[in-house]
PDB file of C-alpha atoms in Angstrom:
ATOM      1  CA  MET A  23      34.834  -2.289  18.692  1.00 30.00           C
ATOM      2  CA  LEU A  24      34.017  -4.395  15.631  1.00 28.00           C
ATOM      3  CA  HIS A  25      36.269  -7.433  15.383  1.00 32.00           C
ATOM      4  CA  ASP A  26      36.503 -10.187  12.765  1.00 28.00           C
ATOM      5  CA  LEU A  27      33.448 -12.366  12.883  1.00 26.00           C
ATOM      6  CA  CYS A  28      33.579 -15.977  13.858  1.00 33.00           C
ATOM      7  CA  HIS A  29      34.272 -18.597  11.186  1.00 30.00           C
ATOM      8  CA  CYS A  30      31.691 -20.878  12.743  1.00 34.00           C
ATOM      9  CA  THR A  31      27.974 -20.195  12.452  1.00 32.00           C
ATOM     10  CA  SER A  32      25.697 -19.054  15.270  1.00 34.00           C
ATOM     11  CA  SER A  33      22.458 -20.869  15.945  1.00 35.00           C
ATOM     12  CA  HIS A  34      19.609 -18.895  14.380  1.00 35.00           C
ATOM     13  CA  ASN A  35      16.780 -21.356  14.105  1.00 36.00           C
ATOM     14  CA  GLN A  36      15.716 -22.064  17.648  1.00 38.00           C
ATOM     15  CA  SER A  37      13.669 -19.224  19.008  1.00 40.00           C
ATOM     16  CA  PRO A  38      14.580 -18.113  22.512  1.00 42.00           C
ATOM     17  CA  GLY A  39      12.274 -18.824  25.390  1.00 41.00           C
ATOM     18  CA  THR A  40      10.969 -22.222  24.303  1.00 39.00           C
ATOM     19  CA  SER A  41       9.528 -24.453  27.009  1.00 34.00           C
ATOM     20  CA  SER A  42      12.794 -26.385  27.223  1.00 36.00           C
ATOM     21  CA  THR A  43      14.888 -23.288  27.892  1.00 37.00           C
ATOM     22  CA  ARG A  44      12.600 -20.769  29.571  1.00 45.00           C
ATOM     23  CA  GLU A  45      13.678 -20.240  33.176  1.00 46.00           C
ATOM     24  CA  ASP A  46      11.159 -19.108  35.737  1.00 42.00           C
ATOM     25  CA  ASP A  47      13.406 -16.443  37.225  1.00 43.00           C
ATOM     26  CA  ILE A  48      14.502 -14.842  33.950  1.00 42.00           C
ATOM     27  CA  MET A  49      12.944 -11.414  33.397  1.00 47.00           C
ATOM     28  CA  SER A  50       9.975 -12.214  35.602  1.00 49.00           C
ATOM     29  CA  SER A  51       7.439  -9.437  36.001  1.00 52.00           C
ATOM     30  CA  LEU A  52       7.641  -7.999  32.491  1.00 64.00           C
ATOM     31  CA  PRO A  53       5.232  -5.247  31.442  1.00 70.00           C
ATOM     32  CA  GLY A  54       1.981  -6.949  30.551  1.00 69.00           C
ATOM     33  CA  ASP A  55       2.671  -9.817  32.928  1.00 83.00           C
ATOM     34  CA  LEU A  56       2.378  -8.056  36.283  1.00 92.00           C
ATOM     35  CA  THR A  57       0.116  -8.561  39.255  1.00 93.00           C
ATOM     36  CA  GLN A  58      -2.148  -5.620  40.045  1.00 95.00           C
ATOM     37  CA  SER A  59       0.062  -4.558  42.960  1.00 96.00           C
ATOM     38  CA  GLN A  60       3.162  -4.714  40.763  1.00 96.00           C
ATOM     39  CA  GLN A  61       1.458  -2.672  38.043  1.00 96.00           C
ATOM     40  CA  ASP A  62       0.420  -0.110  40.659  1.00 97.00           C
ATOM     41  CA  ALA A  63       4.016   0.088  41.903  1.00 97.00           C
ATOM     42  CA  LEU A  64       5.274   0.600  38.342  1.00 97.00           C
ATOM     43  CA  ASN A  65       2.720   3.338  37.695  1.00 97.00           C
ATOM     44  CA  ASN A  66       3.560   5.066  40.965  1.00 98.00           C
ATOM     45  CA  LEU A  67       7.302   4.952  40.330  1.00 98.00           C
ATOM     46  CA  ARG A  68       6.901   6.247  36.787  1.00 97.00           C
ATOM     47  CA  ASP A  69       4.615   9.063  37.952  1.00 97.00           C
ATOM     48  CA  VAL A  70       6.849  10.280  40.765  1.00 97.00           C
ATOM     49  CA  LEU A  71       9.987  10.175  38.606  1.00 97.00           C
ATOM     50  CA  THR A  72       8.171  12.005  35.804  1.00 96.00           C
ATOM     51  CA  GLU A  73       6.936  14.676  38.197  1.00 96.00           C
ATOM     52  CA  GLN A  74      10.493  15.273  39.368  1.00 96.00           C
ATOM     53  CA  GLY A  75      11.879  15.328  35.832  1.00 96.00           C
ATOM     54  CA  LEU A  76      14.170  12.350  36.454  1.00 97.00           C
ATOM     55  CA  LEU A  77      13.146  10.050  33.601  1.00 95.00           C
ATOM     56  CA  ARG A  78      15.534   9.809  30.650  1.00 91.00           C
ATOM     57  CA  LYS A  79      14.812   8.590  27.111  1.00 86.00           C
ATOM     58  CA  ARG A  80      16.153   5.131  27.924  1.00 87.00           C
ATOM     59  CA  ASP A  81      13.946   4.746  31.035  1.00 94.00           C
ATOM     60  CA  ASP A  82      11.041   2.711  29.668  1.00 93.00           C
ATOM     61  CA  ASP A  83       8.917   0.400  31.827  1.00 95.00           C
ATOM     62  CA  HIS A  84      11.432  -2.421  31.421  1.00 94.00           C
ATOM     63  CA  SER A  85      14.119  -0.216  32.959  1.00 95.00           C
ATOM     64  CA  LEU A  86      11.943   0.885  35.861  1.00 97.00           C
ATOM     65  CA  LEU A  87      10.997  -2.708  36.581  1.00 96.00           C
ATOM     66  CA  ARG A  88      14.662  -3.606  37.088  1.00 96.00           C
ATOM     67  CA  PHE A  89      14.818  -1.204  40.025  1.00 97.00           C
ATOM     68  CA  LEU A  90      11.471  -2.355  41.377  1.00 97.00           C
ATOM     69  CA  ARG A  91      12.497  -6.018  41.229  1.00 94.00           C
ATOM     70  CA  ALA A  92      15.798  -5.219  42.921  1.00 92.00           C
ATOM     71  CA  ARG A  93      13.885  -3.627  45.785  1.00 94.00           C
ATOM     72  CA  GLY A  94      10.984  -6.039  46.065  1.00 94.00           C
ATOM     73  CA  PHE A  95       8.542  -3.609  44.395  1.00 96.00           C
ATOM     74  CA  ASP A  96       8.949  -1.146  47.251  1.00 97.00           C
ATOM     75  CA  VAL A  97       8.403   2.139  45.403  1.00 98.00           C
ATOM     76  CA  ALA A  98      10.247   4.343  47.915  1.00 98.00           C
ATOM     77  CA  LYS A  99      13.308   2.078  47.918  1.00 98.00           C
ATOM     78  CA  ALA A 100      13.268   1.709  44.136  1.00 98.00           C
ATOM     79  CA  LYS A 101      13.053   5.503  43.764  1.00 98.00           C
ATOM     80  CA  ALA A 102      15.998   5.980  46.145  1.00 98.00           C
ATOM     81  CA  MET A 103      18.007   3.403  44.187  1.00 98.00           C
ATOM     82  CA  PHE A 104      17.145   5.089  40.897  1.00 98.00           C
ATOM     83  CA  GLU A 105      18.136   8.514  42.224  1.00 98.00           C
ATOM     84  CA  ALA A 106      21.438   7.144  43.561  1.00 98.00           C
ATOM     85  CA  MET A 107      22.113   5.671  40.112  1.00 98.00           C
ATOM     86  CA  LEU A 108      21.524   9.023  38.423  1.00 98.00           C
ATOM     87  CA  GLU A 109      23.828  10.792  40.876  1.00 98.00           C
ATOM     88  CA  TRP A 110      26.562   8.181  40.372  1.00 98.00           C
ATOM     89  CA  ARG A 111      26.273   8.470  36.592  1.00 98.00           C
ATOM     90  CA  LYS A 112      26.637  12.242  36.866  1.00 97.00           C
ATOM     91  CA  GLU A 113      29.705  11.916  39.089  1.00 97.00           C
ATOM     92  CA  ILE A 114      31.632   9.618  36.743  1.00 97.00           C
ATOM     93  CA  GLY A 115      30.219  10.901  33.446  1.00 97.00           C
ATOM     94  CA  ALA A 116      28.597   7.604  32.485  1.00 97.00           C
ATOM     95  CA  ASP A 117      26.238   9.174  29.950  1.00 96.00           C
ATOM     96  CA  ASN A 118      29.158  10.096  27.689  1.00 96.00           C
ATOM     97  CA  ILE A 119      31.726   7.522  28.755  1.00 97.00           C
ATOM     98  CA  LYS A 120      31.642   5.687  25.419  1.00 95.00           C
ATOM     99  CA  GLU A 121      32.916   8.853  23.737  1.00 95.00           C
ATOM    100  CA  THR A 122      35.042  10.405  26.491  1.00 97.00           C
ATOM    101  CA  PHE A 123      36.901   7.514  28.119  1.00 97.00           C
ATOM    102  CA  ASP A 124      39.754   6.220  26.012  1.00 97.00           C
ATOM    103  CA  PHE A 125      41.204   2.811  26.925  1.00 97.00           C
ATOM    104  CA  PRO A 126      44.082   2.168  24.516  1.00 97.00           C
ATOM    105  CA  GLU A 127      45.355  -0.657  26.705  1.00 97.00           C
ATOM    106  CA  GLN A 128      42.216  -2.715  25.998  1.00 96.00           C
ATOM    107  CA  LYS A 129      43.883  -5.342  23.794  1.00 95.00           C
ATOM    108  CA  ALA A 130      46.792  -5.803  26.188  1.00 97.00           C
ATOM    109  CA  THR A 131      44.332  -5.946  29.078  1.00 96.00           C
ATOM    110  CA  LYS A 132      42.352  -8.722  27.402  1.00 96.00           C
ATOM    111  CA  ASP A 133      45.547 -10.676  26.787  1.00 95.00           C
ATOM    112  CA  LEU A 134      46.334 -10.565  30.505  1.00 95.00           C
ATOM    113  CA  TYR A 135      42.722 -10.869  31.649  1.00 94.00           C
ATOM    114  CA  PRO A 136      40.683 -12.776  29.026  1.00 95.00           C
ATOM    115  CA  HIS A 137      37.057 -11.598  29.098  1.00 96.00           C
ATOM    116  CA  PHE A 138      34.630 -11.336  26.211  1.00 97.00           C
ATOM    117  CA  HIS A 139      31.089 -11.684  24.915  1.00 97.00           C
ATOM    118  CA  HIS A 140      30.563 -14.630  22.609  1.00 97.00           C
ATOM    119  CA  LYS A 141      27.302 -15.257  20.749  1.00 96.00           C
ATOM    120  CA  THR A 142      24.086 -16.028  22.645  1.00 96.00           C
ATOM    121  CA  ASP A 143      22.404 -18.711  24.705  1.00 98.00           C
ATOM    122  CA  LYS A 144      19.181 -20.469  23.665  1.00 97.00           C
ATOM    123  CA  MET A 145      17.133 -17.572  25.047  1.00 96.00           C
ATOM    124  CA  GLY A 146      18.963 -15.062  22.877  1.00 94.00           C
ATOM    125  CA  ARG A 147      20.944 -13.560  25.760  1.00 96.00           C
ATOM    126  CA  PRO A 148      24.572 -12.508  25.189  1.00 97.00           C
ATOM    127  CA  VAL A 149      27.035 -14.974  26.715  1.00 98.00           C
ATOM    128  CA  TYR A 150      29.825 -13.312  28.680  1.00 98.00           C
ATOM    129  CA  ILE A 151      32.935 -15.362  29.498  1.00 98.00           C
ATOM    130  CA  GLU A 152      35.909 -14.733  31.772  1.00 96.00           C
ATOM    131  CA  ARG A 153      38.951 -17.033  31.969  1.00 95.00           C
ATOM    132  CA  LEU A 154      40.120 -16.046  35.428  1.00 91.00           C
ATOM    133  CA  GLY A 155      42.773 -18.741  35.580  1.00 90.00           C
ATOM    134  CA  GLN A 156      44.677 -16.801  32.921  1.00 93.00           C
ATOM    135  CA  LEU A 157      44.543 -13.528  34.847  1.00 91.00           C
ATOM    136  CA  GLN A 158      48.017 -12.020  35.334  1.00 91.00           C
ATOM    137  CA  VAL A 159      47.438  -9.352  37.970  1.00 89.00           C
ATOM    138  CA  GLU A 160      50.999  -8.105  38.380  1.00 88.00           C
ATOM    139  CA  GLU A 161      51.492  -7.708  34.635  1.00 94.00           C
ATOM    140  CA  LEU A 162      48.054  -6.119  34.267  1.00 94.00           C
ATOM    141  CA  LEU A 163      48.895  -3.429  36.804  1.00 93.00           C
ATOM    142  CA  LYS A 164      51.991  -2.510  34.807  1.00 96.00           C
ATOM    143  CA  ILE A 165      49.846  -1.327  31.902  1.00 97.00           C
ATOM    144  CA  THR A 166      46.752   0.046  33.683  1.00 96.00           C
ATOM    145  CA  THR A 167      45.226   0.746  37.102  1.00 95.00           C
ATOM    146  CA  MET A 168      42.257  -0.653  38.986  1.00 93.00           C
ATOM    147  CA  ASP A 169      40.512   2.715  38.689  1.00 94.00           C
ATOM    148  CA  ARG A 170      40.909   2.668  34.904  1.00 97.00           C
ATOM    149  CA  MET A 171      39.722  -0.927  34.842  1.00 96.00           C
ATOM    150  CA  LEU A 172      36.589   0.133  36.695  1.00 96.00           C
ATOM    151  CA  MET A 173      35.909   2.909  34.186  1.00 97.00           C
ATOM    152  CA  TYR A 174      36.489   0.439  31.348  1.00 97.00           C
ATOM    153  CA  HIS A 175      33.996  -1.894  33.045  1.00 97.00           C
ATOM    154  CA  VAL A 176      31.380   0.876  33.056  1.00 97.00           C
ATOM    155  CA  LYS A 177      32.099   1.702  29.409  1.00 97.00           C
ATOM    156  CA  GLU A 178      31.538  -1.948  28.484  1.00 97.00           C
ATOM    157  CA  TRP A 179      28.228  -1.842  30.375  1.00 96.00           C
ATOM    158  CA  GLU A 180      27.096   1.092  28.256  1.00 96.00           C
ATOM    159  CA  PHE A 181      27.979  -0.694  25.019  1.00 94.00           C
ATOM    160  CA  LEU A 182      26.143  -3.796  26.227  1.00 95.00           C
ATOM    161  CA  ILE A 183      22.975  -1.816  26.979  1.00 94.00           C
ATOM    162  CA  ASP A 184      23.023   0.467  23.941  1.00 91.00           C
ATOM    163  CA  TRP A 185      24.395  -1.938  21.351  1.00 92.00           C
ATOM    164  CA  LYS A 186      24.460  -5.628  22.230  1.00 94.00           C
ATOM    165  CA  PHE A 187      21.119  -6.071  23.990  1.00 94.00           C
ATOM    166  CA  PRO A 188      19.260  -4.189  21.225  1.00 91.00           C
ATOM    167  CA  ALA A 189      20.927  -6.326  18.547  1.00 92.00           C
ATOM    168  CA  CYS A 190      19.916  -9.524  20.361  1.00 92.00           C
ATOM    169  CA  SER A 191      16.377  -8.213  20.840  1.00 90.00           C
ATOM    170  CA  LYS A 192      16.045  -7.390  17.163  1.00 89.00           C
ATOM    171  CA  LYS A 193      17.447 -10.712  16.004  1.00 89.00           C
ATOM    172  CA  TYR A 194      15.330 -12.888  18.263  1.00 89.00           C
ATOM    173  CA  GLY A 195      12.178 -10.775  18.132  1.00 87.00           C
ATOM    174  CA  THR A 196      11.771 -10.433  21.874  1.00 89.00           C
ATOM    175  CA  TYR A 197      12.936  -8.004  24.531  1.00 91.00           C
ATOM    176  CA  ILE A 198      16.344  -9.081  25.857  1.00 93.00           C
ATOM    177  CA  SER A 199      18.156  -7.183  28.587  1.00 94.00           C
ATOM    178  CA  GLN A 200      19.916  -9.894  30.551  1.00 95.00           C
ATOM    179  CA  SER A 201      23.056 -11.879  29.904  1.00 96.00           C
ATOM    180  CA  MET A 202      24.426 -15.282  30.781  1.00 97.00           C
ATOM    181  CA  THR A 203      27.861 -15.240  32.418  1.00 97.00           C
ATOM    182  CA  ILE A 204      30.414 -18.055  32.563  1.00 97.00           C
ATOM    183  CA  LEU A 205      33.425 -17.684  34.848  1.00 95.00           C
ATOM    184  CA  ASP A 206      36.051 -20.294  34.006  1.00 96.00           C
ATOM    185  CA  LEU A 207      38.351 -20.893  36.985  1.00 94.00           C
ATOM    186  CA  LYS A 208      40.606 -23.449  35.325  1.00 94.00           C
ATOM    187  CA  GLY A 209      44.127 -22.708  36.488  1.00 90.00           C
ATOM    188  CA  VAL A 210      43.065 -20.432  39.351  1.00 86.00           C
ATOM    189  CA  THR A 211      45.408 -20.512  42.359  1.00 80.00           C
ATOM    190  CA  MET A 212      45.666 -18.516  45.563  1.00 73.00           C
ATOM    191  CA  LYS A 213      47.674 -15.827  43.745  1.00 73.00           C
ATOM    192  CA  HIS A 214      44.510 -14.990  41.829  1.00 74.00           C
ATOM    193  CA  MET A 215      42.666 -14.399  45.101  1.00 73.00           C
ATOM    194  CA  SER A 216      44.830 -11.638  46.546  1.00 78.00           C
ATOM    195  CA  LYS A 217      43.463  -8.883  48.728  1.00 80.00           C
ATOM    196  CA  GLN A 218      43.808  -6.462  45.828  1.00 80.00           C
ATOM    197  CA  VAL A 219      41.765  -8.706  43.538  1.00 81.00           C
ATOM    198  CA  ARG A 220      39.077  -9.191  46.184  1.00 79.00           C
ATOM    199  CA  HIS A 221      38.865  -5.431  46.696  1.00 82.00           C
ATOM    200  CA  PHE A 222      38.462  -4.863  42.957  1.00 85.00           C
ATOM    201  CA  ILE A 223      35.750  -7.524  42.714  1.00 82.00           C
ATOM    202  CA  GLN A 224      33.952  -5.868  45.612  1.00 84.00           C
ATOM    203  CA  LYS A 225      33.989  -2.489  43.829  1.00 89.00           C
ATOM    204  CA  ILE A 226      32.729  -4.015  40.581  1.00 90.00           C
ATOM    205  CA  THR A 227      30.026  -5.940  42.438  1.00 85.00           C
ATOM    206  CA  LYS A 228      28.761  -2.705  43.988  1.00 90.00           C
ATOM    207  CA  VAL A 229      28.616  -0.994  40.600  1.00 95.00           C
ATOM    208  CA  ASP A 230      26.796  -3.929  39.023  1.00 92.00           C
ATOM    209  CA  GLN A 231      24.246  -4.397  41.794  1.00 90.00           C
ATOM    210  CA  ASP A 232      23.570  -0.771  42.695  1.00 94.00           C
ATOM    211  CA  TYR A 233      23.688   0.921  39.302  1.00 97.00           C
ATOM    212  CA  TYR A 234      22.984  -1.846  36.776  1.00 96.00           C
ATOM    213  CA  PRO A 235      20.489  -4.002  38.692  1.00 93.00           C
ATOM    214  CA  GLU A 236      18.825  -7.130  37.361  1.00 93.00           C
ATOM    215  CA  TYR A 237      20.859  -7.439  34.163  1.00 94.00           C
ATOM    216  CA  LEU A 238      22.281 -10.799  35.186  1.00 91.00           C
ATOM    217  CA  GLY A 239      20.218 -13.717  33.919  1.00 93.00           C
ATOM    218  CA  ARG A 240      22.378 -16.627  35.035  1.00 94.00           C
ATOM    219  CA  MET A 241      25.986 -17.149  36.094  1.00 94.00           C
ATOM    220  CA  PHE A 242      27.937 -20.385  35.963  1.00 96.00           C
ATOM    221  CA  ILE A 243      31.242 -20.656  37.799  1.00 94.00           C
ATOM    222  CA  VAL A 244      33.022 -23.672  36.309  1.00 96.00           C
ATOM    223  CA  ASN A 245      36.244 -25.569  36.948  1.00 95.00           C
ATOM    224  CA  ALA A 246      36.083 -24.337  40.528  1.00 92.00           C
ATOM    225  CA  PRO A 247      39.060 -25.662  42.541  1.00 88.00           C
ATOM    226  CA  THR A 248      38.779 -26.761  46.150  1.00 83.00           C
ATOM    227  CA  ALA A 249      40.498 -23.559  47.288  1.00 76.00           C
ATOM    228  CA  PHE A 250      37.684 -21.550  45.726  1.00 80.00           C
ATOM    229  CA  LYS A 251      35.364 -22.442  48.595  1.00 75.00           C
ATOM    230  CA  ALA A 252      37.093 -19.990  50.933  1.00 75.00           C
ATOM    231  CA  PHE A 253      37.122 -17.286  48.253  1.00 73.00           C
ATOM    232  CA  TRP A 254      33.443 -17.877  47.495  1.00 81.00           C
ATOM    233  CA  ALA A 255      32.611 -17.620  51.191  1.00 79.00           C
ATOM    234  CA  ALA A 256      34.242 -14.179  51.217  1.00 75.00           C
ATOM    235  CA  ILE A 257      32.370 -12.988  48.116  1.00 73.00           C
ATOM    236  CA  LYS A 258      28.873 -14.241  48.957  1.00 78.00           C
ATOM    237  CA  PRO A 259      28.126 -11.546  51.578  1.00 79.00           C
ATOM    238  CA  TRP A 260      28.554  -8.871  48.879  1.00 72.00           C
ATOM    239  CA  LEU A 261      25.786 -10.406  46.780  1.00 74.00           C
ATOM    240  CA  ASP A 262      22.113  -9.732  47.312  1.00 73.00           C
ATOM    241  CA  LYS A 263      19.797 -12.721  47.614  1.00 76.00           C
ATOM    242  CA  ARG A 264      18.350 -12.392  44.111  1.00 76.00           C
ATOM    243  CA  THR A 265      21.829 -12.373  42.573  1.00 77.00           C
ATOM    244  CA  HIS A 266      22.994 -15.305  44.673  1.00 81.00           C
ATOM    245  CA  LYS A 267      20.071 -17.433  43.481  1.00 85.00           C
ATOM    246  CA  LYS A 268      21.187 -16.969  39.869  1.00 89.00           C
ATOM    247  CA  ILE A 269      24.691 -18.365  40.432  1.00 91.00           C
ATOM    248  CA  GLU A 270      25.751 -21.996  40.145  1.00 92.00           C
ATOM    249  CA  VAL A 271      29.210 -23.298  41.071  1.00 92.00           C
ATOM    250  CA  HIS A 272      30.572 -26.406  39.315  1.00 93.00           C
ATOM    251  CA  GLY A 273      33.812 -28.349  39.323  1.00 92.00           C
ATOM    252  CA  GLY A 274      35.085 -30.038  36.177  1.00 92.00           C
ATOM    253  CA  ASN A 275      31.832 -31.746  35.141  1.00 93.00           C
ATOM    254  CA  PHE A 276      29.813 -28.832  33.827  1.00 95.00           C
ATOM    255  CA  SER A 277      29.587 -29.115  30.028  1.00 95.00           C
ATOM    256  CA  SER A 278      26.252 -30.939  29.934  1.00 95.00           C
ATOM    257  CA  LYS A 279      24.698 -28.232  32.107  1.00 95.00           C
ATOM    258  CA  LEU A 280      25.993 -25.433  29.890  1.00 97.00           C
ATOM    259  CA  LEU A 281      24.779 -27.238  26.771  1.00 97.00           C
ATOM    260  CA  GLU A 282      21.260 -27.257  28.198  1.00 96.00           C
ATOM    261  CA  LEU A 283      21.329 -23.477  27.897  1.00 97.00           C
ATOM    262  CA  VAL A 284      23.770 -22.796  25.040  1.00 98.00           C
ATOM    263  CA  ASP A 285      23.835 -24.501  21.633  1.00 98.00           C
ATOM    264  CA  SER A 286      27.085 -26.374  21.032  1.00 98.00           C
ATOM    265  CA  GLU A 287      27.990 -24.214  18.018  1.00 97.00           C
ATOM    266  CA  ASN A 288      27.701 -21.122  20.225  1.00 97.00           C
ATOM    267  CA  LEU A 289      29.854 -22.474  23.052  1.00 98.00           C
ATOM    268  CA  PRO A 290      33.684 -22.420  22.794  1.00 97.00           C
ATOM    269  CA  GLN A 291      35.447 -25.766  22.719  1.00 97.00           C
ATOM    270  CA  PHE A 292      37.263 -25.109  25.988  1.00 96.00           C
ATOM    271  CA  LEU A 293      33.850 -25.043  27.678  1.00 97.00           C
ATOM    272  CA  GLY A 294      32.600 -28.228  26.042  1.00 96.00           C
ATOM    273  CA  GLY A 295      31.041 -26.756  22.905  1.00 97.00           C
ATOM    274  CA  SER A 296      32.027 -27.067  19.257  1.00 98.00           C
ATOM    275  CA  CYS A 297      32.767 -23.421  18.416  1.00 97.00           C
ATOM    276  CA  CYS A 298      36.274 -22.701  17.208  1.00 95.00           C
ATOM    277  CA  CYS A 299      36.438 -19.112  16.035  1.00 95.00           C
ATOM    278  CA  LEU A 300      39.083 -17.999  13.595  1.00 93.00           C
ATOM    279  CA  GLY A 301      41.712 -16.339  15.785  1.00 91.00           C
ATOM    280  CA  GLY A 302      40.078 -17.662  18.949  1.00 94.00           C
ATOM    281  CA  CYS A 303      36.594 -17.202  20.379  1.00 96.00           C
ATOM    282  CA  GLU A 304      37.977 -14.694  22.865  1.00 95.00           C
ATOM    283  CA  ASN A 305      38.974 -12.405  19.990  1.00 93.00           C
ATOM    284  CA  SER A 306      36.002 -12.766  17.641  1.00 94.00           C
ATOM    285  CA  ASP A 307      33.343 -10.667  19.416  1.00 93.00           C
ATOM    286  CA  ALA A 308      30.881 -12.889  17.527  1.00 94.00           C
ATOM    287  CA  GLY A 309      27.210 -12.267  18.144  1.00 93.00           C
ATOM    288  CA  PRO A 310      24.124 -10.507  16.753  1.00 93.00           C
ATOM    289  CA  TRP A 311      25.729  -7.141  17.585  1.00 93.00           C
ATOM    290  CA  ASN A 312      28.183  -7.798  14.765  1.00 89.00           C
ATOM    291  CA  GLU A 313      25.636  -9.232  12.355  1.00 85.00           C
ATOM    292  CA  LEU A 314      23.750  -5.932  12.028  1.00 57.00           C
ATOM    293  CA  THR A 315      24.998  -2.727  10.449  1.00 50.00           C
ATOM    294  CA  TYR A 316      23.130  -0.287  12.680  1.00 41.00           C
ATOM    295  CA  GLN A 317      24.850   2.320  14.815  1.00 44.00           C
ATOM    296  CA  PRO A 318      24.386   1.978  18.609  1.00 49.00           C
ATOM    297  CA  HIS A 319      21.873   4.848  18.893  1.00 51.00           C
ATOM    298  CA  GLN A 320      19.802   3.427  16.039  1.00 50.00           C
ATOM    299  CA  LEU A 321      19.783   0.021  17.660  1.00 45.00           C
ATOM    300  CA  HIS A 322      18.726   1.524  20.975  1.00 44.00           C
ATOM    301  CA  ASP A 323      15.770   3.243  19.340  1.00 44.00           C
ATOM    302  CA  GLU A 324      14.735  -0.049  17.746  1.00 44.00           C
ATOM    303  CA  HIS A 325      15.226  -1.819  21.070  1.00 42.00           C
ATOM    304  CA  LEU A 326      12.631   0.354  22.754  1.00 41.00           C
ATOM    305  CA  LYS A 327      10.083  -0.654  20.095  1.00 41.00           C
ATOM    306  CA  VAL A 328      10.459  -4.402  20.579  1.00 39.00           C
ATOM    307  CA  PRO A 329       7.361  -5.780  22.306  1.00 34.00           C
ATOM    308  CA  ALA A 330       7.782  -7.528  25.647  1.00 32.00           C
TER     309      ALA A 330
END
């Protein structure tokens, strides 16, 4: 998983969460910053899950709050969502997927479907980028399947939670468990919006919303063509209201907006920044997760100790 680091330097000096970058909807309702009713809901959820022996080592208050936020602090609904997540993880073997699921076609997949994490935004969140206009669906399906892609997606989630978020938290000295996503649609045509692609997006959306709730900080869809409007209209019903509020769609004039949230040296040139990684930003895997020498489980333990 460790790739060559970027030639250019990440921004280290500006602490995340300054008044110019703090967004009201990002990680609202953190432990220590709850209303009395929210604190009561958290206590109740923790108690009932503990009584039933359902809490895992990774399920701290931050984790429980993700499920409560996703269900409007309704304890019964949050508990049902949490239980469904545990059952799903058992069914697909998510707890051990990093060790048990081998994806040798990863490099070829990324060549045909460029997607990668690249450094952090001004709040210290990992920046995730997809270049959907370069997606080659027919070629991709010659080397893998949609089912394997879904398992790979879950495996990447587990690395993000156990490795990348903890590294960002440690570097910036604050609890970080959300990411900023940029979907670049430059070059997207109707062939990228096939029924098969829409079905795959729907399956991934369900996984993300139902089993990894509230990890999305912000999403920017940029270089959106006119034809995207119809595609977006088809996708929107799959998104819950909280997720939809975090998404912005832009045409070709987006760089100034991105640079409000991401330092220029952390943003690739093709998105309006100044970063030009050796071998390409999409191949560098540059970020705090590659600036530390800790193993994933060690980072996760440290992550749990970072104050909110």
